[in-house]
Amino acid sequence: MIASTDAAVRQQRNQLSTATLSVTNLHNHAEYSGSQSSFGISYSGEAHDKQGNPVDREGKPLQDPNAPGYQSGWNGFNAAPPMVMNAKGQAESTTYGGISSARVTIRDNSAQQARTGQDGLTTLATLNTNVSSERDGSNRLGTILNEQQINANYNIVSAFGQEVSTFLSNRAKESAEAQKALDEERRKDPQQQNPERIAQLQQTLDNNAKWQPGGNGQLLLTAVSGAFSSNVTGSAPPH
């Protein structure tokens, strides 16, 4: 690109003499990508008091000393669904070659034809003259990476993942407590059992079954988390 001031163009002060002339456009391309992943799993053993007796969640001795102590989660396991967050984007533009309006002379027409496939007159007729040193005609790419926005989106998605993990952990604890209470109720003499209590506890277990590992509810949450984290830029940059 050869540029001059608009005043020089108006005053017809520009001139160029060359044996041949080649004009090439530049294709600009920029892209970025990044990822962050996390996965959490924990295990808690059976809870006992100092004497080794099994206790419940509040640390109180169990009525049946042969019953296992309290465990959080499903059989002591708590897991957060895997979270893989991606950030990516790209942009493109073209910088067009040209020369500010001038008296241009191509001296070697045969060499011009051999080099560019066009004779001198055709080359000059198709030359881009909308070029000025007073205006940015480069059509260059700006900064496409908004680090602050991406970090903010990372934090939002991470917070969502933590909420999902807390929700699943609470469902696991709820099921563990319901199962323990149900077992205790069923160990009672049939005449002392509370059918309504047993039905409520069983309903809790049935409701929470879908949130267990491999359950439909947990699979759905994992899918939603994956959709949220597929591209934390929020929107694709222009191409």
Coordinates of C-alpha atoms in Angstrom, one line a residue:
M1 CA 0.0 0.0 0.0
I2 CA 1.4 3.4 -1.1
A3 CA -0.5 6.3 0.5
S4 CA -0.3 10.1 0.3
T5 CA -2.3 13.0 1.7
D6 CA -5.6 14.0 0.2
A7 CA -4.1 17.4 -0.6
A8 CA -1.4 15.8 -2.7
V9 CA -4.1 13.9 -4.6
R10 CA -6.1 17.1 -5.3
Q11 CA -3.0 18.9 -6.4
Q12 CA -2.0 16.0 -8.7
R13 CA 1.5 15.9 -7.1
N14 CA 1.7 12.1 -7.0
Q15 CA 3.5 10.2 -9.7
L16 CA 5.1 6.7 -10.0
S17 CA 7.1 5.2 -12.7
T18 CA 7.9 1.5 -12.5
A19 CA 8.9 -1.4 -14.9
T20 CA 6.1 -3.6 -13.5
L21 CA 3.5 -3.3 -10.8
S22 CA 2.0 -6.1 -8.6
V23 CA -0.7 -5.4 -6.1
T24 CA -1.6 -8.1 -3.5
N25 CA -4.3 -8.2 -0.9
L26 CA -3.5 -9.4 2.6
H27 CA -5.8 -11.8 4.4
N28 CA -5.8 -11.2 8.2
H29 CA -6.7 -14.0 10.6
A30 CA -6.6 -14.2 14.4
E31 CA -7.9 -16.9 16.7
Y32 CA -7.5 -18.0 20.3
S33 CA -8.5 -20.9 22.4
G34 CA -8.2 -22.0 26.0
S35 CA -9.7 -24.5 28.4
Q36 CA -10.1 -25.2 32.1
S37 CA -11.2 -28.5 33.6
S38 CA -12.2 -29.7 37.0
F39 CA -13.5 -32.8 38.7
G40 CA -14.0 -33.6 42.3
I41 CA -14.6 -36.8 44.3
S42 CA -14.4 -37.5 48.0
Y43 CA -15.0 -40.4 50.3
S44 CA -16.0 -40.4 54.0
G45 CA -15.7 -43.5 56.1
E46 CA -18.2 -44.6 58.7
A47 CA -18.5 -42.2 61.7
H48 CA -17.7 -43.5 65.2
D49 CA -17.3 -42.0 68.6
K50 CA -14.1 -42.1 70.7
Q51 CA -15.1 -45.6 72.0
G52 CA -15.5 -46.9 68.4
N53 CA -19.3 -47.0 68.5
P54 CA -21.2 -46.1 65.3
V55 CA -22.9 -42.7 65.4
D56 CA -25.3 -40.8 63.3
R57 CA -24.8 -37.5 61.5
E58 CA -25.2 -35.5 64.7
G59 CA -22.7 -37.8 66.5
K60 CA -25.3 -39.5 68.6
P61 CA -24.9 -43.3 69.2
L62 CA -27.1 -45.5 67.0
Q63 CA -29.8 -47.6 68.6
D64 CA -28.4 -50.7 66.9
P65 CA -24.7 -51.0 67.8
N66 CA -24.3 -53.4 64.9
A67 CA -25.5 -50.9 62.3
P68 CA -22.9 -49.0 60.3
G69 CA -22.0 -45.4 61.2
Y70 CA -23.1 -42.4 59.3
Q71 CA -21.6 -41.9 55.8
S72 CA -22.3 -38.9 53.6
G73 CA -23.1 -39.3 49.9
W74 CA -23.8 -42.7 48.3
N75 CA -22.0 -45.2 50.4
G76 CA -19.6 -42.6 51.5
F77 CA -18.8 -41.2 48.0
N78 CA -19.5 -37.6 46.9
A79 CA -18.6 -36.5 43.4
A80 CA -19.0 -33.3 41.4
P81 CA -19.7 -33.8 37.7
P82 CA -16.7 -33.1 35.4
M83 CA -16.6 -29.5 34.2
V84 CA -14.6 -28.6 31.1
M85 CA -14.8 -24.9 30.2
N86 CA -13.6 -23.7 26.8
A87 CA -13.0 -20.3 25.4
K88 CA -12.4 -19.8 21.7
G89 CA -12.9 -17.3 19.0
Q90 CA -11.6 -16.1 15.7
A91 CA -11.9 -13.1 13.3
E92 CA -10.9 -12.4 9.7
S93 CA -10.4 -9.3 7.5
T94 CA -8.8 -8.3 4.3
T95 CA -6.3 -5.5 3.7
Y96 CA -6.6 -4.3 0.1
G97 CA -3.5 -3.2 -1.7
G98 CA -3.6 0.1 -3.5
I99 CA -2.0 3.4 -4.4
S100 CA -3.3 6.9 -3.8
S101 CA -4.4 8.6 -7.0
A102 CA -1.4 9.4 -9.0
R103 CA 0.1 9.4 -12.5
V104 CA 1.4 5.8 -12.7
T105 CA 3.5 4.7 -15.5
I106 CA 4.3 1.0 -16.2
R107 CA 7.3 1.0 -18.5
D108 CA 7.6 -2.6 -19.5
N109 CA 4.3 -3.9 -20.7
S110 CA 5.6 -7.3 -21.8
A111 CA 7.2 -7.9 -18.4
Q112 CA 4.0 -6.7 -16.8
Q113 CA 1.9 -9.2 -18.8
A114 CA 4.3 -12.0 -18.0
R115 CA 4.4 -11.3 -14.3
T116 CA 0.8 -10.6 -13.5
G117 CA -1.2 -11.9 -16.5
Q118 CA -2.5 -8.4 -17.2
D119 CA -1.1 -5.7 -19.4
G120 CA -0.3 -2.3 -18.0
L121 CA -3.6 -0.6 -18.9
T122 CA -5.7 -3.3 -17.3
T123 CA -3.6 -3.2 -14.2
L124 CA -4.0 0.5 -13.8
A125 CA -7.7 0.3 -14.6
T126 CA -8.3 -2.1 -11.7
L127 CA -5.9 -0.4 -9.3
N128 CA -7.4 0.5 -5.9
T129 CA -6.8 4.3 -5.5
N130 CA -9.0 4.8 -2.4
V131 CA -5.9 5.1 -0.3
S132 CA -5.0 7.9 2.0
S133 CA -2.4 8.5 4.7
E134 CA -5.1 10.5 6.5
R135 CA -7.4 7.5 6.9
D136 CA -6.8 4.0 8.2
G137 CA -7.8 1.8 5.3
S138 CA -5.9 -1.2 6.5
N139 CA -9.1 -2.9 7.7
R140 CA -6.8 -4.5 10.4
L141 CA -8.1 -6.7 13.1
G142 CA -8.7 -5.3 16.6
T143 CA -8.2 -7.2 19.8
I144 CA -10.6 -10.2 19.8
L145 CA -9.6 -11.6 23.2
N146 CA -11.6 -9.9 26.0
E147 CA -9.7 -11.5 28.9
Q148 CA -11.8 -9.7 31.6
Q149 CA -15.1 -10.9 30.1
I150 CA -13.8 -14.4 29.7
N151 CA -12.6 -14.6 33.3
A152 CA -15.9 -13.3 34.4
N153 CA -17.7 -16.0 32.4
Y154 CA -15.3 -18.6 33.8
N155 CA -16.3 -17.5 37.3
I156 CA -20.0 -17.7 36.5
V157 CA -19.8 -21.2 35.0
S158 CA -17.6 -22.3 37.9
A159 CA -20.2 -21.0 40.4
F160 CA -22.9 -22.9 38.5
G161 CA -20.8 -26.1 38.7
Q162 CA -20.3 -25.6 42.5
E163 CA -24.1 -25.2 42.9
V164 CA -24.6 -28.4 40.9
S165 CA -22.1 -30.2 43.1
T166 CA -23.7 -28.8 46.3
F167 CA -27.2 -29.9 45.1
L168 CA -26.0 -33.4 44.3
S169 CA -24.2 -33.7 47.6
N170 CA -27.3 -32.6 49.5
R171 CA -29.4 -35.2 47.6
A172 CA -26.8 -37.8 48.4
K173 CA -26.8 -36.9 52.1
E174 CA -30.6 -36.8 52.2
S175 CA -30.7 -40.3 50.6
A176 CA -28.1 -41.7 53.0
E177 CA -30.1 -40.4 56.0
A178 CA -33.4 -41.7 54.6
Q179 CA -31.8 -45.1 54.0
K180 CA -30.4 -45.2 57.5
A181 CA -33.7 -44.2 59.0
L182 CA -35.6 -46.7 56.9
D183 CA -33.3 -49.5 57.9
E184 CA -33.8 -48.6 61.6
E185 CA -37.5 -48.5 61.2
R186 CA -37.6 -51.9 59.5
R187 CA -35.5 -53.4 62.2
K188 CA -38.2 -52.6 64.8
D189 CA -40.8 -55.1 65.8
P190 CA -43.5 -55.2 63.2
Q191 CA -46.0 -54.0 65.8
Q192 CA -43.9 -50.9 66.4
Q193 CA -43.1 -50.0 62.8
N194 CA -44.7 -46.8 61.4
P195 CA -46.0 -47.6 57.9
E196 CA -46.5 -43.9 57.0
R197 CA -42.9 -43.2 58.1
I198 CA -41.6 -46.1 56.0
A199 CA -43.5 -44.9 52.9
Q200 CA -42.2 -41.3 53.3
L201 CA -38.6 -42.5 53.6
Q202 CA -39.0 -44.8 50.6
Q203 CA -40.5 -42.0 48.6
T204 CA -37.4 -39.9 49.4
L205 CA -35.1 -42.6 48.1
D206 CA -37.2 -43.0 45.0
N207 CA -37.2 -39.3 44.3
N208 CA -33.4 -39.0 44.8
A209 CA -32.6 -42.1 42.7
K210 CA -32.3 -40.0 39.5
W211 CA -29.6 -37.9 41.1
Q212 CA -27.3 -40.8 41.8
P213 CA -24.3 -41.4 39.6
G214 CA -25.6 -42.6 36.2
G215 CA -29.2 -41.4 37.0
N216 CA -31.2 -39.4 34.5
G217 CA -31.2 -36.3 36.6
Q218 CA -27.4 -36.3 37.1
L219 CA -26.9 -37.0 33.4
L220 CA -29.1 -34.0 32.5
L221 CA -27.2 -31.7 34.9
T222 CA -23.9 -32.9 33.4
A223 CA -25.3 -32.1 29.9
V224 CA -26.5 -28.7 30.9
S225 CA -23.1 -27.9 32.5
G226 CA -21.4 -29.0 29.4
A227 CA -23.6 -26.7 27.3
F228 CA -22.9 -23.7 29.5
S229 CA -19.1 -24.3 29.5
S230 CA -18.7 -25.2 25.8
N231 CA -17.7 -21.6 25.0
V232 CA -17.5 -19.1 27.9
T233 CA -16.9 -16.2 25.5
G234 CA -20.7 -16.0 25.4
S235 CA -20.9 -15.2 21.7
A236 CA -18.9 -15.8 18.6
P237 CA -16.8 -12.9 17.4
P238 CA -17.5 -11.6 13.9
H239 CA -15.8 -13.3 11.0

